[in-house]
PDB file of C-alpha atoms in Angstrom:
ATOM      1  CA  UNK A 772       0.000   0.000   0.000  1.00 44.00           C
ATOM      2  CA  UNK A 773       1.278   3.429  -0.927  1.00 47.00           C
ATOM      3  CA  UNK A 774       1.706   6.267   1.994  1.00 49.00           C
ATOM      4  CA  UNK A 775      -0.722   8.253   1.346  1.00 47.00           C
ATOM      5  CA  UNK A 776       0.396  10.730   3.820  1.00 47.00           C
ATOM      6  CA  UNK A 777       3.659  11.781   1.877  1.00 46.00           C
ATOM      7  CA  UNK A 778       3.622  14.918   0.236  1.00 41.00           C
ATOM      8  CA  UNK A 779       4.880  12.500  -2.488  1.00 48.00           C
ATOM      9  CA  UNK A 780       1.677  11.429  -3.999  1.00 57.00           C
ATOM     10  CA  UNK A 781       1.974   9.567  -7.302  1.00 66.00           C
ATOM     11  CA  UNK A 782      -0.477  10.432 -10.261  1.00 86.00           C
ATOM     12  CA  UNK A 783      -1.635   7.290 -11.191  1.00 90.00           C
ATOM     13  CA  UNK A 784      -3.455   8.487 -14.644  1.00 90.00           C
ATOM     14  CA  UNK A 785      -0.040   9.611 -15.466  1.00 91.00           C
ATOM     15  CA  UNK A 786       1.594   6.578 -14.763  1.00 94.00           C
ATOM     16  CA  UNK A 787      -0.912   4.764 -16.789  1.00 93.00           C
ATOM     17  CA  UNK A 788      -0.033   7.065 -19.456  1.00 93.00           C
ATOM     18  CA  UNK A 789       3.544   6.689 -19.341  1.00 95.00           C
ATOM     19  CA  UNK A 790       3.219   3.033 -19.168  1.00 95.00           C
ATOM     20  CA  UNK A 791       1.049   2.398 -21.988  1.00 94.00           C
ATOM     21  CA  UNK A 792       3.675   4.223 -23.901  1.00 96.00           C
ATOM     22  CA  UNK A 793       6.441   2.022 -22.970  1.00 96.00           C
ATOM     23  CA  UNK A 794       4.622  -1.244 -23.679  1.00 96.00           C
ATOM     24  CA  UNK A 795       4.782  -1.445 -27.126  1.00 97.00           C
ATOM     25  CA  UNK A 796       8.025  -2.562 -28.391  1.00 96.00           C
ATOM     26  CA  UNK A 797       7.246  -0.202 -31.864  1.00 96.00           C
ATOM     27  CA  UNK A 798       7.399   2.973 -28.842  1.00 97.00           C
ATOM     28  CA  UNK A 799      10.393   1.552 -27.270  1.00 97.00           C
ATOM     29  CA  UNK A 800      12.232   1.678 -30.750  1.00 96.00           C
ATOM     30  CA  UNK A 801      11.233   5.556 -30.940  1.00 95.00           C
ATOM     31  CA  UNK A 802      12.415   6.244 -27.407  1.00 95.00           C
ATOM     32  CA  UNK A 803      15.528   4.621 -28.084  1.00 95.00           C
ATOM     33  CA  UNK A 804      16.138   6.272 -31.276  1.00 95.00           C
ATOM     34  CA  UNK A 805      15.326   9.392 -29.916  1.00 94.00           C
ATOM     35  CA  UNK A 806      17.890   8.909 -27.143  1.00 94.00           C
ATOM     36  CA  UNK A 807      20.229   9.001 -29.858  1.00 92.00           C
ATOM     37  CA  UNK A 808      20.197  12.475 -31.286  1.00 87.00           C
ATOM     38  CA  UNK A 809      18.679  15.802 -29.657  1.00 80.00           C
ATOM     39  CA  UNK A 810      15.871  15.440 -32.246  1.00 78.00           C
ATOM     40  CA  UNK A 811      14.849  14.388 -35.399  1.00 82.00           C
ATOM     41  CA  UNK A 812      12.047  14.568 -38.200  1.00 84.00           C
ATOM     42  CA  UNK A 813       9.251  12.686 -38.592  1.00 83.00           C
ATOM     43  CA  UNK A 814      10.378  10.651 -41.311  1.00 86.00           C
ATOM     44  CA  UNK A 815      14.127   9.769 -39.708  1.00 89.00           C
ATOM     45  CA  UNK A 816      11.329   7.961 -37.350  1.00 92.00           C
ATOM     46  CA  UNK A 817       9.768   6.103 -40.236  1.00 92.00           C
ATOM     47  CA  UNK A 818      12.993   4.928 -41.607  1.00 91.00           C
ATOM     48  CA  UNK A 819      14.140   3.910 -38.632  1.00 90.00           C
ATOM     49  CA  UNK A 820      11.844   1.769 -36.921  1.00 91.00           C
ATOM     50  CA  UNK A 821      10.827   0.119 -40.923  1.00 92.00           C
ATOM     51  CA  UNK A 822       6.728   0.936 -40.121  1.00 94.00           C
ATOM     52  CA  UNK A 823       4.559   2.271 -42.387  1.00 94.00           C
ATOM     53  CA  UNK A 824       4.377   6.636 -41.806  1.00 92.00           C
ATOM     54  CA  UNK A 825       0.881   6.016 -40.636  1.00 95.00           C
ATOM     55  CA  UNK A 826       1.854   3.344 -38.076  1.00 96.00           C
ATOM     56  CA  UNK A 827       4.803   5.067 -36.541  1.00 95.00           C
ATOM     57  CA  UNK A 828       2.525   8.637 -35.876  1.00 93.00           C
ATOM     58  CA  UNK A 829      -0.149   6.710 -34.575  1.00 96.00           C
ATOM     59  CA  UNK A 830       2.934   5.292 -32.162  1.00 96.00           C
ATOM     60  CA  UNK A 831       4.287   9.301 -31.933  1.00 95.00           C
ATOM     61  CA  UNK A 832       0.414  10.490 -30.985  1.00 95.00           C
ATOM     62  CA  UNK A 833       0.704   7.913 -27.919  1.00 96.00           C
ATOM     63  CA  UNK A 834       4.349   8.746 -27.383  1.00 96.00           C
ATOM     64  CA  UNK A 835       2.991  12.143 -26.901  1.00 95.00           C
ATOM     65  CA  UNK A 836      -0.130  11.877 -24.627  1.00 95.00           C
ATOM     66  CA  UNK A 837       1.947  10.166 -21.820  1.00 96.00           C
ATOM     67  CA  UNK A 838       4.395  13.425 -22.344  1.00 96.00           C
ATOM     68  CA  UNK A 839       7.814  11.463 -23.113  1.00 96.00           C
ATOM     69  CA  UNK A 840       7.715  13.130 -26.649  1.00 95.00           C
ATOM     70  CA  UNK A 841       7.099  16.613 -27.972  1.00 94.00           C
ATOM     71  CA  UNK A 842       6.758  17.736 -31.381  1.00 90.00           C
ATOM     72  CA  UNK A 843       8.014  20.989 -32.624  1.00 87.00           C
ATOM     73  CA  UNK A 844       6.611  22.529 -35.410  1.00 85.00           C
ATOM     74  CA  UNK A 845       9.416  23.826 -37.837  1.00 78.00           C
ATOM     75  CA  UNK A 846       7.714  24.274 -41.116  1.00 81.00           C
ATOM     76  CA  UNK A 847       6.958  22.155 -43.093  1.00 83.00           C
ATOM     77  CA  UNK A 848       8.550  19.738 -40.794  1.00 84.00           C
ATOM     78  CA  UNK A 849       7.927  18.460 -37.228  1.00 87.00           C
ATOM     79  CA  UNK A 850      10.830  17.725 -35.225  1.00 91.00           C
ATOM     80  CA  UNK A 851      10.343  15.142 -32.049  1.00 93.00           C
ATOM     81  CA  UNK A 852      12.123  15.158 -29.118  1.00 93.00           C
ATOM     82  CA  UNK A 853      12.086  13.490 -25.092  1.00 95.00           C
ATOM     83  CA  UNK A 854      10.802  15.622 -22.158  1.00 95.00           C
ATOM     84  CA  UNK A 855      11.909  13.136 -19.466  1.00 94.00           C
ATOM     85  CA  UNK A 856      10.313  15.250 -17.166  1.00 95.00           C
ATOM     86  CA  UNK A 857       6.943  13.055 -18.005  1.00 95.00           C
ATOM     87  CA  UNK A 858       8.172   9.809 -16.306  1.00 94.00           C
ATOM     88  CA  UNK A 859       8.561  12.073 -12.863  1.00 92.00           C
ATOM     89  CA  UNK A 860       5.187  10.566 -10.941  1.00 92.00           C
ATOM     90  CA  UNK A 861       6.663   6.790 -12.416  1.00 93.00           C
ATOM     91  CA  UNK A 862       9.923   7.853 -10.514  1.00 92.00           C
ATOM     92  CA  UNK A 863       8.557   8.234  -7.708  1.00 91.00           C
ATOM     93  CA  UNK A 864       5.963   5.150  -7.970  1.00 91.00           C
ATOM     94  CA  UNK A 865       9.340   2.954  -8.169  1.00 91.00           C
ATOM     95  CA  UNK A 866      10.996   5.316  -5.352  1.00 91.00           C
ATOM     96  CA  UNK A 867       8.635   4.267  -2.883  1.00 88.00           C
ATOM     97  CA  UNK A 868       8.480   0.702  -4.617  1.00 86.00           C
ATOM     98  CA  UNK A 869      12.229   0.342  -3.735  1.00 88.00           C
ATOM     99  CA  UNK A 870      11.928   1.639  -0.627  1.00 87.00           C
ATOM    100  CA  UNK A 871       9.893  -1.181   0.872  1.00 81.00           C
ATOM    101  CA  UNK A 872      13.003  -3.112   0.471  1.00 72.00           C
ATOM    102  CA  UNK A 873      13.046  -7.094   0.159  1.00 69.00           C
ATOM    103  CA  UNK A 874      11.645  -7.541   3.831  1.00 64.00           C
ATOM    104  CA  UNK A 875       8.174  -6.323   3.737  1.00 60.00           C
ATOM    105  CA  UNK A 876       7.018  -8.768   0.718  1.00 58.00           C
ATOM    106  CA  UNK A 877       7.382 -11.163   3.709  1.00 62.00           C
ATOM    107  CA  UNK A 878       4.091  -9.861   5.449  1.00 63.00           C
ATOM    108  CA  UNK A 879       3.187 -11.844   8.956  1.00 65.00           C
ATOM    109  CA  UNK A 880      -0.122 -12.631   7.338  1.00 70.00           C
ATOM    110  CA  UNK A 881      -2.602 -12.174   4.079  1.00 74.00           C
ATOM    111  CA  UNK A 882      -5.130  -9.252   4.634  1.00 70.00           C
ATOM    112  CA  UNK A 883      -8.716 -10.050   3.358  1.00 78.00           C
ATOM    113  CA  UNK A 884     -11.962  -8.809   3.940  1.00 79.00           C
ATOM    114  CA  UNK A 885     -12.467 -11.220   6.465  1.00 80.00           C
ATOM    115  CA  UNK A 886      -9.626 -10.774   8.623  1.00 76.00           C
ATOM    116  CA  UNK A 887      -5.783 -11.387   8.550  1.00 79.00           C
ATOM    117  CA  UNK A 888      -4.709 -15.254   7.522  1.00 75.00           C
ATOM    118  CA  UNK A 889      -1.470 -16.336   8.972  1.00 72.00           C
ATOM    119  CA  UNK A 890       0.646 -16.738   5.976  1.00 64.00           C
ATOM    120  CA  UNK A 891       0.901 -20.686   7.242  1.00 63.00           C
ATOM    121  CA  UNK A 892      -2.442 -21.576   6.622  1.00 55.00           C
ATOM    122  CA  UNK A 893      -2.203 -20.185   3.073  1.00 47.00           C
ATOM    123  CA  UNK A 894      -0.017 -22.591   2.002  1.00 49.00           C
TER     124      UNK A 894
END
């Protein structure tokens, strides 16, 4: 369970955002090849990841709803680039992730809506 009473509160629509952009192997490719230069035109995108134009800026529209890509307009061109500053609330979901540490998977017992069961009898 998350602690809710951090002034660290995740946004989980973002997060959803974020991670339905980085679940398509297609997006990854963009990311990556993004990585690789400042940024870059539409069509370096195309020829790089071998998709049809239509496929890769349905992949760039996503790309940009969960805010890890912008597009610049620079007539007649668009040129995309990262904003990493979109996978902030994911940061922090992992931050407090981590920071449960290996010892509290290994709860004393298995909450339900009936009551606590001793980890033992679950087995």
């Amino acid at each position: 369970m998350l602690n809710w009473n951090t002034s660290t509160r995740v946004d989980a629509e973002q997060i959803a955002r974020v991670a339905k952009a980085l679940a398509h192997p297609a997006r990854v490719r963009i990311i990556e090849f993004l990585l690789s230069r400042p940024g870059c035109i539409g069509g370096d995108i195309v020829d790089e990841v071998g998709l049809a134009q239509s496929t890769v800026s349905e992949h760039l529209r996503i790309l940009k709803a969960s805010g890890l890509v912008v597009g610049t307009i620079e007539r007649p061109r668009i040129c995309y680039s990262l904003d990493p500053s979109a996978l902030g609330p994911l940061h922090i979901l992992i931050g407090q992730i981590e920071a449960r540490g290996p010892d509290s998977a290994e709860a004393p017992c298995c909450y339900t809506p009936t009551g606590c069961i001793p980890k033992d009898a679950t087995q």
